mmCIF file of C-alpha atoms in Angstrom:
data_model
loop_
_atom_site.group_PDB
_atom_site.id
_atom_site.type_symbol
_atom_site.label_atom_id
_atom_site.label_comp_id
_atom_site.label_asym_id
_atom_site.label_seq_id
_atom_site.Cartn_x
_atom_site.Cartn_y
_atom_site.Cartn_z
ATOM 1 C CA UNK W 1 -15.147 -5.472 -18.352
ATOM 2 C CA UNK W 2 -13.425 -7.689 -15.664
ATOM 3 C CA UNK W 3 -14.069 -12.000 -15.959
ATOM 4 C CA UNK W 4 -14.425 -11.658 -12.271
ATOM 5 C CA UNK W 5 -18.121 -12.368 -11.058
ATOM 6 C CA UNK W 6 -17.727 -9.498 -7.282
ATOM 7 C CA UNK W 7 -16.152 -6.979 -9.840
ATOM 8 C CA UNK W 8 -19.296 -6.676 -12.595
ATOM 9 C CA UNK W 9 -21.610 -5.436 -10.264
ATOM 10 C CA UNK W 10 -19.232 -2.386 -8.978
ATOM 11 C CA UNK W 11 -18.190 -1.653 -12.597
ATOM 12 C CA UNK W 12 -21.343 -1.538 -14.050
ATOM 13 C CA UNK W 13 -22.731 1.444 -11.453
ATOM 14 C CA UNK W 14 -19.157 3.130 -11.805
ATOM 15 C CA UNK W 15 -20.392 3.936 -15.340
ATOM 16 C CA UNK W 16 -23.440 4.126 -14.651
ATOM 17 C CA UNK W 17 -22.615 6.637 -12.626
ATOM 18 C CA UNK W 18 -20.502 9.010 -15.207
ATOM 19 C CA UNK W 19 -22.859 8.239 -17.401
ATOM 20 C CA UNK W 20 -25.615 9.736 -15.227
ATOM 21 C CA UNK W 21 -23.677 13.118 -14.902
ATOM 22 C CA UNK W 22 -22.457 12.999 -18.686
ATOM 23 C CA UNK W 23 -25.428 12.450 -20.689
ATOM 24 C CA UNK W 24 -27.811 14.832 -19.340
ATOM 25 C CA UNK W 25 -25.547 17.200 -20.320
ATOM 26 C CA UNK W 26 -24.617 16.321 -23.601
ATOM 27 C CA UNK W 27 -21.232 14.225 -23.591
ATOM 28 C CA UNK W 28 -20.783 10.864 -23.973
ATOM 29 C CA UNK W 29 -23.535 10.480 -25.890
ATOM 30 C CA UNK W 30 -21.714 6.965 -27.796
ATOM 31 C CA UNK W 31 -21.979 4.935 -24.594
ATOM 32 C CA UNK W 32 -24.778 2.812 -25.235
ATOM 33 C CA UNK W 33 -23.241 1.929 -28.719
ATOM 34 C CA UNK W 34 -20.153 1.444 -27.208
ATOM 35 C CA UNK W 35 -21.667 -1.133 -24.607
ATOM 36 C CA UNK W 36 -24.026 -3.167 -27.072
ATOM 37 C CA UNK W 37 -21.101 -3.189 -29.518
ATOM 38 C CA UNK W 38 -19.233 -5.561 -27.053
ATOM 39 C CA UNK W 39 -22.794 -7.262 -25.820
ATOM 40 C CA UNK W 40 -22.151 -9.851 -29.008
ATOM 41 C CA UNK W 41 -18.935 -11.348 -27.296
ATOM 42 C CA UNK W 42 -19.286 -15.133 -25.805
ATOM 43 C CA UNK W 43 -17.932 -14.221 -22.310
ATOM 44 C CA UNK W 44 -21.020 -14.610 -20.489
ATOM 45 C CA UNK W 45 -19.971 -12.212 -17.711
ATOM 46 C CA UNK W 46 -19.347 -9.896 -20.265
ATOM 47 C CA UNK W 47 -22.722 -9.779 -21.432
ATOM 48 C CA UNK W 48 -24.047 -9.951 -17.985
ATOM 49 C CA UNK W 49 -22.143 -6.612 -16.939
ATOM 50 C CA UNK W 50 -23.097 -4.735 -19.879
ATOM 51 C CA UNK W 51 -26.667 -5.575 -19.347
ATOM 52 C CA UNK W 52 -26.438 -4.699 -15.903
ATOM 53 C CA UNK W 53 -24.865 -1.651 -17.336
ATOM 54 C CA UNK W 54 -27.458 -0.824 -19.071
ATOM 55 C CA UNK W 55 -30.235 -1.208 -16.038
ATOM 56 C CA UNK W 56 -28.393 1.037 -13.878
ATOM 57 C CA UNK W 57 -28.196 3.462 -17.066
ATOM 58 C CA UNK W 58 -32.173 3.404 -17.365
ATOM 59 C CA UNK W 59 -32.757 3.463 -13.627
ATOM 60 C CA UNK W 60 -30.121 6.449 -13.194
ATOM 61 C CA UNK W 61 -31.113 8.535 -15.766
ATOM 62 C CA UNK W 62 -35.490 9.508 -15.388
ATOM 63 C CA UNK W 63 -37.170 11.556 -18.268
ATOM 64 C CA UNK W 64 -34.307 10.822 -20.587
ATOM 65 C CA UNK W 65 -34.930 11.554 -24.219
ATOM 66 C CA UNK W 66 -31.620 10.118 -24.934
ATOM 67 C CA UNK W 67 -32.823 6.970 -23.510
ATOM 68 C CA UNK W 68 -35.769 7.169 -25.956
ATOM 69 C CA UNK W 69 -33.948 7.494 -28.771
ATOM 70 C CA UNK W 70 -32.042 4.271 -28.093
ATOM 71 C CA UNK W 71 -34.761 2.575 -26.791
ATOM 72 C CA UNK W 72 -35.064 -0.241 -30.218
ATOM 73 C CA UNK W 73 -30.875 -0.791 -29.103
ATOM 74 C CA UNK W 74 -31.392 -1.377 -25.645
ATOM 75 C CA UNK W 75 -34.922 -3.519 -25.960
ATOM 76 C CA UNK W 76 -33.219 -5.491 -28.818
ATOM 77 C CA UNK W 77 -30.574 -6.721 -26.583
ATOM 78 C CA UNK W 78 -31.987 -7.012 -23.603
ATOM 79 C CA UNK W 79 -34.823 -8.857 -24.840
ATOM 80 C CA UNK W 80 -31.643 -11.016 -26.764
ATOM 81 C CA UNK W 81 -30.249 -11.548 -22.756
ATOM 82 C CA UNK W 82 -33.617 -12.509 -21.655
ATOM 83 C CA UNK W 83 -33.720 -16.035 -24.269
ATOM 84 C CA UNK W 84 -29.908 -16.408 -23.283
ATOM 85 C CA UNK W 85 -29.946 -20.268 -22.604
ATOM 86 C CA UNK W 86 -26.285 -20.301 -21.449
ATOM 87 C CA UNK W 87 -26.578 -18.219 -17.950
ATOM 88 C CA UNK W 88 -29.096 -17.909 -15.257
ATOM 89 C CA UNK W 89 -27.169 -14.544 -14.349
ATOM 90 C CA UNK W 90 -27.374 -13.303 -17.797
ATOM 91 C CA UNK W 91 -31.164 -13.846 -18.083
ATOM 92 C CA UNK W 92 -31.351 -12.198 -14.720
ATOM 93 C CA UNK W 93 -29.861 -9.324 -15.356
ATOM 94 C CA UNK W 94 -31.844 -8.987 -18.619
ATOM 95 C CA UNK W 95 -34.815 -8.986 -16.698
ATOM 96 C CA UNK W 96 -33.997 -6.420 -13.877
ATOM 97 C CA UNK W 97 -32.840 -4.058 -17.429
ATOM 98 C CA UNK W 98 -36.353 -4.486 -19.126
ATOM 99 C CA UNK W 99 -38.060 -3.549 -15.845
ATOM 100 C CA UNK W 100 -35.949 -0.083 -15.774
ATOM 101 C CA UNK W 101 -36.000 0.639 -19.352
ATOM 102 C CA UNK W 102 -39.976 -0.152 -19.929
ATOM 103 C CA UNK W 103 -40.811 3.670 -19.039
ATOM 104 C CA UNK W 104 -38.516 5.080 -21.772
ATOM 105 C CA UNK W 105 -40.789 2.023 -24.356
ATOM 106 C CA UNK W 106 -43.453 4.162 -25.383
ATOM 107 C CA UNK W 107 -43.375 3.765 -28.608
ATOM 108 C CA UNK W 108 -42.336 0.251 -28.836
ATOM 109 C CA UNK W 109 -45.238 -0.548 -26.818
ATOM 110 C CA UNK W 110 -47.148 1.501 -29.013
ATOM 111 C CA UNK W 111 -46.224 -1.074 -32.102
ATOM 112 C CA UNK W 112 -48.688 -4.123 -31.711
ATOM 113 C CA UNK W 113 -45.584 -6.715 -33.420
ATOM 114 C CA UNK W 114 -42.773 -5.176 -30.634
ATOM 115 C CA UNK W 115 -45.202 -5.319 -27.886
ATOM 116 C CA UNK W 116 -46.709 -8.698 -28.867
ATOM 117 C CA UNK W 117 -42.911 -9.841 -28.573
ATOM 118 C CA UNK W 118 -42.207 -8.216 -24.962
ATOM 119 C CA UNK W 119 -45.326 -9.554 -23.651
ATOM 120 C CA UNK W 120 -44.517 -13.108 -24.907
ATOM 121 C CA UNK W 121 -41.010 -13.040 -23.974
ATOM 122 C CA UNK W 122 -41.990 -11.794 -19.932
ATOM 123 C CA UNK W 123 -45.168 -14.442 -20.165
ATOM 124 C CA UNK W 124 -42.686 -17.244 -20.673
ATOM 125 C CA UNK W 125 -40.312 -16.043 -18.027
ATOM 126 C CA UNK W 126 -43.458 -16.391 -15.564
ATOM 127 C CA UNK W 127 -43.961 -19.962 -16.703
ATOM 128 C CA UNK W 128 -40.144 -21.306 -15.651
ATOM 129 C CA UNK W 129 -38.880 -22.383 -12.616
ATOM 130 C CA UNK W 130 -36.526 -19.676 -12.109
ATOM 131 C CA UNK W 131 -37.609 -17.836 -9.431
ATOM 132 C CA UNK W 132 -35.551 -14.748 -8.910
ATOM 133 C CA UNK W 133 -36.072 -14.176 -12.953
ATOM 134 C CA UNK W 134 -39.692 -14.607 -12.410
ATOM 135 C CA UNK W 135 -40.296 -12.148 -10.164
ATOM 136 C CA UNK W 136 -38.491 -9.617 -11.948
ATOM 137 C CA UNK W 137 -41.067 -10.264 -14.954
ATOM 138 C CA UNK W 138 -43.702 -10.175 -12.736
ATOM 139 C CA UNK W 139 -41.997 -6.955 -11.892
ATOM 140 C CA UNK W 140 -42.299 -5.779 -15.374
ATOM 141 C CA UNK W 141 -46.021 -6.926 -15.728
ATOM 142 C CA UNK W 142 -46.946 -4.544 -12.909
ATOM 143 C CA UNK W 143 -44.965 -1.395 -14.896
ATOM 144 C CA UNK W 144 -46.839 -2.528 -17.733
ATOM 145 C CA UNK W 145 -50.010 -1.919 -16.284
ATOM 146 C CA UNK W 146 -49.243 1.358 -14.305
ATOM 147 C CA UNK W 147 -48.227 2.411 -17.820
ATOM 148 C CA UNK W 148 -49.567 0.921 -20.711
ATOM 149 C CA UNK W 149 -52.817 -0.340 -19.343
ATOM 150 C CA UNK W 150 -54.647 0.409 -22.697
ATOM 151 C CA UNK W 151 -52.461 -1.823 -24.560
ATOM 152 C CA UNK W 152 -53.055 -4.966 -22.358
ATOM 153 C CA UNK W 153 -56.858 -6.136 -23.056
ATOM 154 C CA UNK W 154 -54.938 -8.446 -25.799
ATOM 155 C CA UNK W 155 -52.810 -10.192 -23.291
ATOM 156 C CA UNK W 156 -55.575 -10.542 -19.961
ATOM 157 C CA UNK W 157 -56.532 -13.969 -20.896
ATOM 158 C CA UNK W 158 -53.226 -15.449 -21.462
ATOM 159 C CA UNK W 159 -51.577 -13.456 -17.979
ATOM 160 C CA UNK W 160 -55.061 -14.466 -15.874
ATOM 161 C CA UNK W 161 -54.432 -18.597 -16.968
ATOM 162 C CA UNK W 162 -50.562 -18.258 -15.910
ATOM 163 C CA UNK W 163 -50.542 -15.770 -12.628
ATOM 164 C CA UNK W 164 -53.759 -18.378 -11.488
ATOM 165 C CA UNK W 165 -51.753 -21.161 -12.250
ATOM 166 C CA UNK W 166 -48.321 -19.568 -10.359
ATOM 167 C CA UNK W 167 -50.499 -18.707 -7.803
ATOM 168 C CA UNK W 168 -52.003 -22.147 -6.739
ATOM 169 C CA UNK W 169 -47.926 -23.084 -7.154
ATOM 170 C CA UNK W 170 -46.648 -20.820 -5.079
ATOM 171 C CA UNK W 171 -48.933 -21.057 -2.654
ATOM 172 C CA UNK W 172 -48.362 -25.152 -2.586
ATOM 173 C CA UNK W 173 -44.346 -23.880 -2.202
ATOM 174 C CA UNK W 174 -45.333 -21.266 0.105
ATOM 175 C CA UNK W 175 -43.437 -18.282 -2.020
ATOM 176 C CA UNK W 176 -45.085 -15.599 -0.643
ATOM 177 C CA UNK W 177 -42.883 -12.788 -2.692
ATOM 178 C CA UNK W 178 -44.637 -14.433 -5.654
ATOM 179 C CA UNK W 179 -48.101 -14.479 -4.700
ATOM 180 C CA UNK W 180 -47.626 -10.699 -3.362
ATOM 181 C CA UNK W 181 -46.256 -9.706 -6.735
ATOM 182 C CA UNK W 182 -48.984 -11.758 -8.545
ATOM 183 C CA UNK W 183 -51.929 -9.857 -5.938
ATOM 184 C CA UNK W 184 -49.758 -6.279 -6.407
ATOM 185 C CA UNK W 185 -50.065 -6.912 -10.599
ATOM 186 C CA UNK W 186 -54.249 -7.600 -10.508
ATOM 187 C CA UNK W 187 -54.191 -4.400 -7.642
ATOM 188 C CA UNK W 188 -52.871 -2.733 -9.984
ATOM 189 C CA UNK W 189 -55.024 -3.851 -12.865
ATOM 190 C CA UNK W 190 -58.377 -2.919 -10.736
ATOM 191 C CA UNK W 191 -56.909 0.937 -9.451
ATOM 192 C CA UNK W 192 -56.206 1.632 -13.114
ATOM 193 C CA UNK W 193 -59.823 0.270 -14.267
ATOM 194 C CA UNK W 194 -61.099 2.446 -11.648
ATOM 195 C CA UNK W 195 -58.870 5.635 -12.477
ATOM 196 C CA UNK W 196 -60.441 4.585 -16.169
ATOM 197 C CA UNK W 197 -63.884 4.303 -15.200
ATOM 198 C CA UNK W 198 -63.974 7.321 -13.487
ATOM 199 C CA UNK W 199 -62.079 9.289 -15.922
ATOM 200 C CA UNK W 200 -65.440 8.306 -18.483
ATOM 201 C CA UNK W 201 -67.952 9.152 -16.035
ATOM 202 C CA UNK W 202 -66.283 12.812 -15.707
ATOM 203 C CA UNK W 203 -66.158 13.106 -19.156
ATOM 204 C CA UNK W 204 -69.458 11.885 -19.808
ATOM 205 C CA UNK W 205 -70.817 14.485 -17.278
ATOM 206 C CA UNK W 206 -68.442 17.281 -18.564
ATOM 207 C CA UNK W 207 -70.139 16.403 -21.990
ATOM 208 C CA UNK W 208 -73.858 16.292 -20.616
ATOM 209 C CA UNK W 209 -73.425 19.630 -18.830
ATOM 210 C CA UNK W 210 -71.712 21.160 -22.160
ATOM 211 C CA UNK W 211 -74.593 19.741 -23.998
ATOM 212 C CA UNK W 212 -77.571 21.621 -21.577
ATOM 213 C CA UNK W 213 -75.189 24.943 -21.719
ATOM 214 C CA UNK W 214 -75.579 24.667 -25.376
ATOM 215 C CA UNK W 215 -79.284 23.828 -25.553
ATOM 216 C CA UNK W 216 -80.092 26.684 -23.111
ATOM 217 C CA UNK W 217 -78.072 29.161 -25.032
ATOM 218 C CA UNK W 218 -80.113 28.181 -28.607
ATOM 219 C CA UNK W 219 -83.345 27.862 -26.591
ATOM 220 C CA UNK W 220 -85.557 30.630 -27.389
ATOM 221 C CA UNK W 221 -87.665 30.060 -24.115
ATOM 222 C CA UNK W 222 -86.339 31.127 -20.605
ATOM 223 C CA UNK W 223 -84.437 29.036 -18.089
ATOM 224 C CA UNK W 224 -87.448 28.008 -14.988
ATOM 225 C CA UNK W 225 -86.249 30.696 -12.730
ATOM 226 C CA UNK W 226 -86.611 33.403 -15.526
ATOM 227 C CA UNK W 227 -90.156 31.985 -16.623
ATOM 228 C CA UNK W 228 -90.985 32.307 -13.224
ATOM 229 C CA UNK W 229 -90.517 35.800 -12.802
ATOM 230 C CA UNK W 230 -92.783 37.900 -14.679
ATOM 231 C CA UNK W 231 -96.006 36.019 -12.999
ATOM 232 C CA UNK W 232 -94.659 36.240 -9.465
ATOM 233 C CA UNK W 233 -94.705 39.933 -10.082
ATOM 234 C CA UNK W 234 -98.196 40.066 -11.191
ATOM 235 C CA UNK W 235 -99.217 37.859 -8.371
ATOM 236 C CA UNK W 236 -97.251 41.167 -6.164
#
């Protein structure tokens, strides 16, 4: 990895790149060991390459089981890049990788300690000052929702207090990227409630028509139409 700052970016999508062609495919399936095996090094722009590394991986590469199976390695250190005191960069480009690797998180999220942590570690990055970092976590709230909506009644009281208080901030600064993100993240919220809400009142009326099917079919006594017949033929 180069120590020059306008080189990381460029070498980071190179492999990206290969690495998009190779894996699907079935080579160079050792790359994401091979990155976070250097991630541990104390050249900052090291780590901030290989992290940015691995987002371009997770954005190149969609429906990737490959990416699932490596999910704990690459949430482990980008979570690790995220808490990186050291670099603003670093943290940044931690941030921009957990937004592009959340969809391969399934069952991470699905694990109440690992998604208690992720949640924490993406509600503290809203609380700082750091506003490109912020809105990537922001970001990553929004995928949270779109995906994981079921897991995030837990959180809701904790995200309301800090987006209202960001809000009323950014609005004082006049940030409007972070007051759209905040609005796009409870959007979000309300479509899937609805999507929810309407998926139980289908359900519920799949199950109340299954129900009268079934109760017809036992009955012994005729459906109204067929009770109706035989004594509109005597009245012929």
């Amino acid at each position: 990895m180069s120590q020059v700052r306008e080189a990381c970016a460029p070498a980071a999508q190179v492999i990206s790149a290969i690495a998009s062609i190779e894996i699907p495919i079935g080579k160079w399936d050792n790359i994401i060991n091979i990155l976070l095996g250097q991630i541990d090094q104390q050249q900052l722009l090291v780590k901030e390459s290989i992290l940015r590394c691995l987002g371009f991986i997770c954005q190149d590469i969609p429906n990737s089981e490959y990416l699932e199976q490596h999910s704990n390695l690459i949430l482990t250190a980008v979570v690790s890049g995220i808490t990186n005191q050291e670099s603003l960069q670093v943290r940044l480009a931690a941030m921009i990788a957990l937004s592009n690797s959340l969809i391969f998180a399934k069952k991470n999220m699905d694990i109440q300690q690992e998604r208690d942590y992720i949640m924490t570690v993406i509600c503290q990055t809203i609380r700082n000052n750091e506003h490109e970092v912020k809105l990537h976590a922001y970001m990553c709230l929004i995928l949270i929702a779109e995906n994981y909506y079921r897991h995030l009644q837990p959180y809701m009281e904790e995200i309301y207090q800090i987006t209202s208080a960001q809000l009323i901030s950014a609005q004082q600064d006049g940030d409007s990227e972070e007051i759209c993100l905040a609005i796009e993240f409870w959007s979000t919220i309300c479509d899937r409630e609805i999507d929810y809400k309407n998926q139980q009142i289908e359900l519920w009326e799949k199950g109340c028509m299954e129900e009268e099917f079934k109760q017809n079919r036992s009955s012994k006594k005729a459906g109204p139409i067929r009770q109706a017949g035989p004594q509109k033929l005597q009245e012929v």
